[in-house]
Short mmCIF file of C-alpha atoms in Angstrom, two decimals:
data_model
loop_
_atom_site.label_atom_id
_atom_site.label_comp_id
_atom_site.label_asym_id
_atom_site.label_seq_id
_atom_site.Cartn_x
_atom_site.Cartn_y
_atom_site.Cartn_z
CA MET W 1 16.86 -37.11 16.01
CA ALA W 2 14.56 -34.31 17.13
CA GLU W 3 11.76 -33.42 14.75
CA SER W 4 11.98 -29.97 13.18
CA ALA W 5 9.34 -27.49 14.25
CA ALA W 6 6.47 -26.94 11.84
CA PRO W 7 6.62 -23.59 10.02
CA ASP W 8 4.51 -20.84 11.54
CA THR W 9 1.56 -20.21 9.22
CA THR W 10 -0.05 -17.50 11.37
CA PRO W 11 -0.85 -14.41 9.27
CA ARG W 12 0.97 -11.29 10.34
CA LEU W 13 -2.24 -9.29 9.87
CA GLU W 14 -5.71 -10.80 9.88
CA VAL W 15 -8.96 -8.87 9.58
CA ILE W 16 -12.12 -10.83 10.42
CA GLY W 17 -15.62 -9.61 9.66
CA LEU W 18 -14.72 -5.93 9.79
CA THR W 19 -17.70 -3.61 9.34
CA LYS W 20 -17.72 0.18 9.20
CA ARG W 21 -20.75 2.37 8.59
CA PHE W 22 -21.01 6.07 7.84
CA PRO W 23 -24.27 8.02 7.55
CA GLY W 24 -25.99 6.65 4.45
CA CYS W 25 -23.07 4.36 3.57
CA LEU W 26 -21.94 0.86 4.52
CA ALA W 27 -18.24 1.29 3.66
CA ASN W 28 -17.00 -2.13 4.84
CA ASP W 29 -19.37 -5.08 5.13
CA ARG W 30 -17.88 -8.04 7.07
CA VAL W 31 -14.52 -7.81 5.31
CA ASP W 32 -11.95 -10.57 5.80
CA LEU W 33 -8.27 -10.08 4.92
CA ALA W 34 -5.08 -12.00 5.73
CA VAL W 35 -1.50 -10.92 4.96
CA ALA W 36 1.38 -13.34 5.52
CA PRO W 37 4.91 -12.45 6.61
CA GLY W 38 6.98 -11.42 3.58
CA GLU W 39 3.92 -11.17 1.33
CA ILE W 40 3.13 -8.31 -1.06
CA HIS W 41 -0.67 -8.33 -0.92
CA ALA W 42 -2.75 -6.16 -3.23
CA LEU W 43 -5.97 -4.50 -2.09
CA LEU W 44 -8.04 -3.77 -5.18
CA GLY W 45 -11.37 -2.17 -5.94
CA GLU W 46 -12.97 0.74 -7.71
CA ASN W 47 -13.12 4.14 -6.04
CA GLY W 48 -15.61 3.81 -3.20
CA ALA W 49 -15.15 0.04 -2.83
CA GLY W 50 -13.95 0.42 0.77
CA LYS W 51 -10.16 0.14 0.46
CA SER W 52 -9.28 3.37 2.27
CA THR W 53 -11.79 2.70 5.03
CA LEU W 54 -10.26 -0.72 5.64
CA VAL W 55 -6.64 0.43 5.88
CA LYS W 56 -7.61 3.41 8.05
CA SER W 57 -9.10 0.96 10.54
CA VAL W 58 -5.91 -1.13 10.49
CA TYR W 59 -3.75 2.00 10.91
CA GLY W 60 -5.78 3.39 13.82
CA ILE W 61 -7.22 6.41 12.02
CA GLN W 62 -10.79 5.26 12.61
CA LYS W 63 -12.54 2.67 14.73
CA PRO W 64 -14.55 -0.11 13.05
CA ASP W 65 -18.11 -0.75 14.20
CA SER W 66 -17.57 -4.50 14.50
CA GLY W 67 -15.16 -7.26 13.58
CA ARG W 68 -11.66 -8.10 14.77
CA ILE W 69 -8.11 -7.20 13.80
CA LEU W 70 -5.43 -9.74 14.72
CA TRP W 71 -1.69 -9.06 14.77
CA ARG W 72 0.33 -12.27 14.75
CA GLY W 73 -2.77 -14.06 15.99
CA ARG W 74 -3.52 -11.68 18.85
CA PRO W 75 -6.37 -9.13 18.90
CA ILE W 76 -5.40 -5.47 18.53
CA ALA W 77 -7.40 -2.26 18.38
CA PRO W 78 -5.07 0.60 17.38
CA ALA W 79 -6.51 3.83 18.79
CA SER W 80 -4.24 6.05 16.70
CA PRO W 81 -1.53 5.88 14.02
CA ARG W 82 1.02 6.18 16.83
CA GLY W 83 -0.45 3.05 18.41
CA ALA W 84 -0.26 1.24 15.07
CA ARG W 85 3.35 2.28 14.56
CA ASP W 86 4.25 1.09 18.05
CA ILE W 87 3.33 -2.49 17.14
CA GLY W 88 5.03 -2.40 13.73
CA ILE W 89 2.46 -1.05 11.24
CA ALA W 90 3.55 1.83 8.97
CA MET W 91 1.72 3.60 6.15
CA VAL W 92 2.78 5.67 3.14
CA PHE W 93 -0.18 7.78 2.04
CA GLN W 94 -0.98 8.76 -1.53
CA HIS W 95 -0.79 12.44 -0.57
CA PHE W 96 2.47 13.31 1.12
CA SER W 97 2.45 14.76 4.63
CA LEU W 98 5.65 16.81 4.43
CA PHE W 99 6.60 20.35 5.39
CA GLU W 100 8.18 21.96 2.32
CA ALA W 101 10.10 24.61 4.27
CA LEU W 102 11.89 21.99 6.37
CA THR W 103 14.77 19.69 5.48
CA VAL W 104 14.58 15.97 4.86
CA ARG W 105 16.07 15.34 8.30
CA ASP W 106 13.55 17.58 10.07
CA ASN W 107 10.61 15.95 8.30
CA VAL W 108 11.87 12.51 9.29
CA ALA W 109 12.46 13.61 12.88
CA LEU W 110 8.85 14.78 13.25
CA ALA W 111 7.58 11.23 12.69
CA LEU W 112 10.02 9.49 15.04
CA PRO W 113 9.83 8.96 18.80
CA ALA W 114 11.39 11.82 20.75
CA ALA W 115 14.56 9.91 21.64
CA ALA W 116 15.29 8.99 18.02
CA ALA W 117 14.49 12.49 16.79
CA ARG W 118 17.13 13.96 19.12
CA LEU W 119 19.97 12.03 17.51
CA GLY W 120 21.13 15.11 15.59
CA GLY W 121 24.03 14.13 13.34
CA GLY W 122 23.31 10.52 14.19
CA LEU W 123 19.90 10.81 12.55
CA ARG W 124 21.50 12.24 9.42
CA ASP W 125 23.78 9.23 9.28
CA ARG W 126 20.87 6.83 9.76
CA ILE W 127 18.87 8.51 6.98
CA ARG W 128 21.82 8.23 4.60
CA ALA W 129 22.56 4.64 5.57
CA VAL W 130 18.96 3.37 5.33
CA SER W 131 18.11 5.30 2.15
CA GLU W 132 21.24 4.07 0.35
CA ALA W 133 20.84 0.50 1.58
CA TYR W 134 17.36 0.30 0.03
CA GLY W 135 18.16 2.16 -3.19
CA LEU W 136 16.34 5.34 -2.13
CA PRO W 137 19.20 7.85 -1.74
CA LEU W 138 18.42 11.05 0.16
CA ASP W 139 20.40 14.10 1.24
CA PRO W 140 19.20 14.80 4.81
CA ASP W 141 20.04 18.51 4.53
CA ARG W 142 18.06 19.34 1.38
CA ARG W 143 14.80 21.26 1.69
CA VAL W 144 11.67 19.36 0.70
CA ALA W 145 10.58 22.28 -1.50
CA ASP W 146 13.56 21.55 -3.78
CA LEU W 147 12.77 17.85 -4.25
CA SER W 148 10.91 15.98 -6.98
CA ALA W 149 7.77 13.96 -6.29
CA GLY W 150 9.79 10.76 -6.36
CA GLU W 151 12.31 12.11 -3.86
CA ARG W 152 9.49 13.21 -1.58
CA GLN W 153 8.05 9.73 -1.63
CA ARG W 154 11.47 8.39 -0.63
CA ILE W 155 11.24 10.51 2.53
CA GLU W 156 7.90 8.95 3.40
CA ILE W 157 9.26 5.44 2.87
CA VAL W 158 12.58 6.01 4.66
CA ARG W 159 10.96 7.48 7.76
CA CYS W 160 8.74 4.38 7.85
CA LEU W 161 11.78 2.12 7.51
CA LEU W 162 13.52 3.90 10.38
CA GLN W 163 10.69 2.65 12.60
CA ASP W 164 11.45 -0.99 11.65
CA PRO W 165 7.96 -1.84 10.38
CA LYS W 166 6.68 -5.39 10.04
CA LEU W 167 3.73 -4.31 7.84
CA LEU W 168 3.99 -1.47 5.33
CA ILE W 169 0.75 -0.12 3.84
CA MET W 170 1.18 1.73 0.54
CA ASP W 171 -1.66 3.74 -1.02
CA GLU W 172 -1.25 4.38 -4.79
CA PRO W 173 2.54 4.69 -4.45
CA THR W 174 3.31 5.02 -8.19
CA ALA W 175 0.71 7.67 -8.99
CA VAL W 176 3.30 10.48 -9.20
CA LEU W 177 6.40 8.48 -10.15
CA THR W 178 8.32 8.25 -13.40
CA PRO W 179 8.84 4.75 -14.84
CA GLN W 180 12.42 4.72 -13.53
CA GLU W 181 11.30 5.77 -10.03
CA ALA W 182 8.56 3.13 -10.07
CA ASP W 183 11.06 0.41 -11.04
CA ARG W 184 13.32 1.47 -8.17
CA LEU W 185 10.36 1.35 -5.78
CA PHE W 186 9.46 -2.18 -6.90
CA GLU W 187 13.04 -3.32 -6.28
CA THR W 188 12.83 -1.85 -2.76
CA LEU W 189 9.50 -3.54 -2.02
CA ARG W 190 10.73 -6.91 -3.25
CA ARG W 191 13.79 -6.60 -1.04
CA LEU W 192 11.68 -5.70 1.99
CA ALA W 193 9.43 -8.69 1.32
CA SER W 194 12.48 -10.96 1.06
CA GLU W 195 13.48 -9.71 4.53
CA GLY W 196 10.09 -10.71 5.95
CA VAL W 197 8.26 -7.37 5.82
CA SER W 198 4.60 -7.67 4.82
CA ILE W 199 3.29 -5.11 2.33
CA LEU W 200 -0.35 -4.18 1.76
CA TYR W 201 -0.41 -2.49 -1.64
CA ILE W 202 -3.25 -0.36 -3.04
CA SER W 203 -3.19 0.55 -6.72
CA HIS W 204 -5.46 0.89 -9.76
CA ARG W 205 -2.59 -0.06 -12.08
CA LEU W 206 -3.44 -3.65 -12.78
CA GLU W 207 -0.35 -4.63 -14.76
CA GLU W 208 1.93 -3.59 -11.91
CA ILE W 209 -0.25 -5.57 -9.50
CA ARG W 210 0.16 -8.63 -11.72
CA ALA W 211 3.94 -8.21 -11.80
CA LEU W 212 4.52 -7.31 -8.15
CA CYS W 213 1.96 -8.89 -5.82
CA HIS W 214 1.70 -12.44 -4.50
CA ARG W 215 -2.05 -12.32 -3.78
CA ALA W 216 -4.90 -9.86 -4.11
CA THR W 217 -8.06 -9.23 -2.12
CA ILE W 218 -10.65 -7.49 -4.27
CA LEU W 219 -13.41 -5.35 -2.75
CA ARG W 220 -16.64 -4.46 -4.48
CA GLY W 221 -19.36 -2.44 -2.77
CA GLY W 222 -17.63 -2.77 0.59
CA ARG W 223 -17.48 -6.58 0.47
CA VAL W 224 -14.79 -9.07 -0.51
CA ALA W 225 -15.56 -10.03 -4.11
CA ALA W 226 -12.55 -12.29 -4.72
CA ILE W 227 -9.15 -13.42 -3.47
CA CYS W 228 -6.74 -14.43 -6.21
CA ASP W 229 -3.18 -14.78 -7.46
CA PRO W 230 -2.71 -11.72 -9.73
CA ALA W 231 -0.02 -13.46 -11.79
CA ARG W 232 -2.64 -16.01 -12.90
CA GLU W 233 -5.06 -13.27 -13.94
CA THR W 234 -5.16 -10.79 -16.80
CA ALA W 235 -5.80 -7.09 -16.36
CA ARG W 236 -9.23 -7.73 -17.89
CA SER W 237 -10.12 -10.56 -15.51
CA LEU W 238 -9.02 -8.45 -12.51
CA ALA W 239 -11.22 -5.62 -13.77
CA GLU W 240 -14.14 -8.03 -14.10
CA LYS W 241 -13.69 -9.08 -10.48
CA MET W 242 -13.55 -5.43 -9.40
CA MET W 243 -16.63 -4.36 -11.33
CA GLY W 244 -18.68 -7.54 -11.61
CA GLU W 245 -18.56 -9.86 -14.60
CA SER W 246 -21.91 -8.65 -15.90
CA SER W 247 -20.78 -5.03 -15.92
CA VAL W 248 -19.65 -3.30 -19.08
CA LEU W 249 -15.86 -3.30 -18.97
CA PRO W 250 -14.15 0.07 -19.30
CA ARG W 251 -11.66 1.00 -21.94
CA TRP W 252 -8.04 1.10 -20.92
CA THR W 253 -6.20 4.40 -20.96
CA ALA W 254 -2.48 4.93 -20.50
CA ALA W 255 -1.45 5.98 -17.00
CA PRO W 256 0.47 9.28 -17.01
CA ALA W 257 3.69 8.01 -15.45
CA LEU W 258 4.12 4.33 -16.26
CA GLY W 259 2.13 3.86 -19.43
CA ALA W 260 0.48 0.91 -17.66
CA PRO W 261 -3.25 0.31 -18.16
CA ARG W 262 -5.60 1.81 -15.63
CA LEU W 263 -9.34 2.16 -15.39
CA ARG W 264 -11.23 5.14 -16.79
CA VAL W 265 -14.47 5.63 -14.90
CA ASN W 266 -17.73 5.96 -16.85
CA ALA W 267 -16.05 5.05 -20.13
CA PRO W 268 -18.27 4.18 -23.13
CA PRO W 269 -18.96 0.52 -23.94
CA LEU W 270 -16.35 -1.49 -25.79
CA PRO W 271 -16.85 -1.78 -29.54
CA PRO W 272 -17.95 -5.24 -30.76
CA GLU W 273 -14.46 -6.23 -31.89
CA ASP W 274 -13.13 -5.61 -28.35
CA ARG W 275 -15.86 -7.57 -26.57
CA ARG W 276 -14.75 -11.07 -27.56
CA GLY W 277 -14.97 -13.37 -24.57
CA VAL W 278 -16.85 -10.84 -22.41
CA ALA W 279 -20.01 -12.28 -20.87
#
């Protein structure tokens, strides 16, 4: 009987020793990151920790000064977002890049290759089919100006899905969503992961990270401070890894949409009764 082949353990995306400097700032300092096929991987850190710089390098928005980016074990150097999309990397930004005067269909068409954008009625059908299949229903003929924030985010996600991505980068995707919209998004992301899509997920909402993500890479001061399983952590222990265990932990404040805890920068120290177990 022939022996079965060993499972492929090659990361879909691997970043090795990535460094990026700006005048007066070392944004990424020899950062390592690995994302497996079908993994929802959190990228955590305070504002200024280097998260955005890292994903912009992966997505071809900027060029790192040194280090390597591997895609399925092979070196890549995306020179532009178009180059990143061509190999299967897509990104949904925190701030939407949509034209309000145009329809859903027209906004989707602008992001697709010319041949796909010229499908006309066929593109409408594809938008309907993909959006409904993933629980993100859209009317291709509605104007963006008439849509809610959650519906606008659906456009961003659906036009990524129409490009058949293998890695989806999401930057603070629940910041403008209602709890119901966020739950629907999580269902979509879990389904994509079950189909083998890798997801690199940036958020400050630590409870949703704990519930959603398989692993987390935590940046602090441009360096990797920790790699962990969020489900085995508490929101407090994740915050300690983000800020440094000797730092004064912030208070928690309710996030506007989800009611989940999130960090409040420059908060006053915890009162004594709240500091139990804090080094």
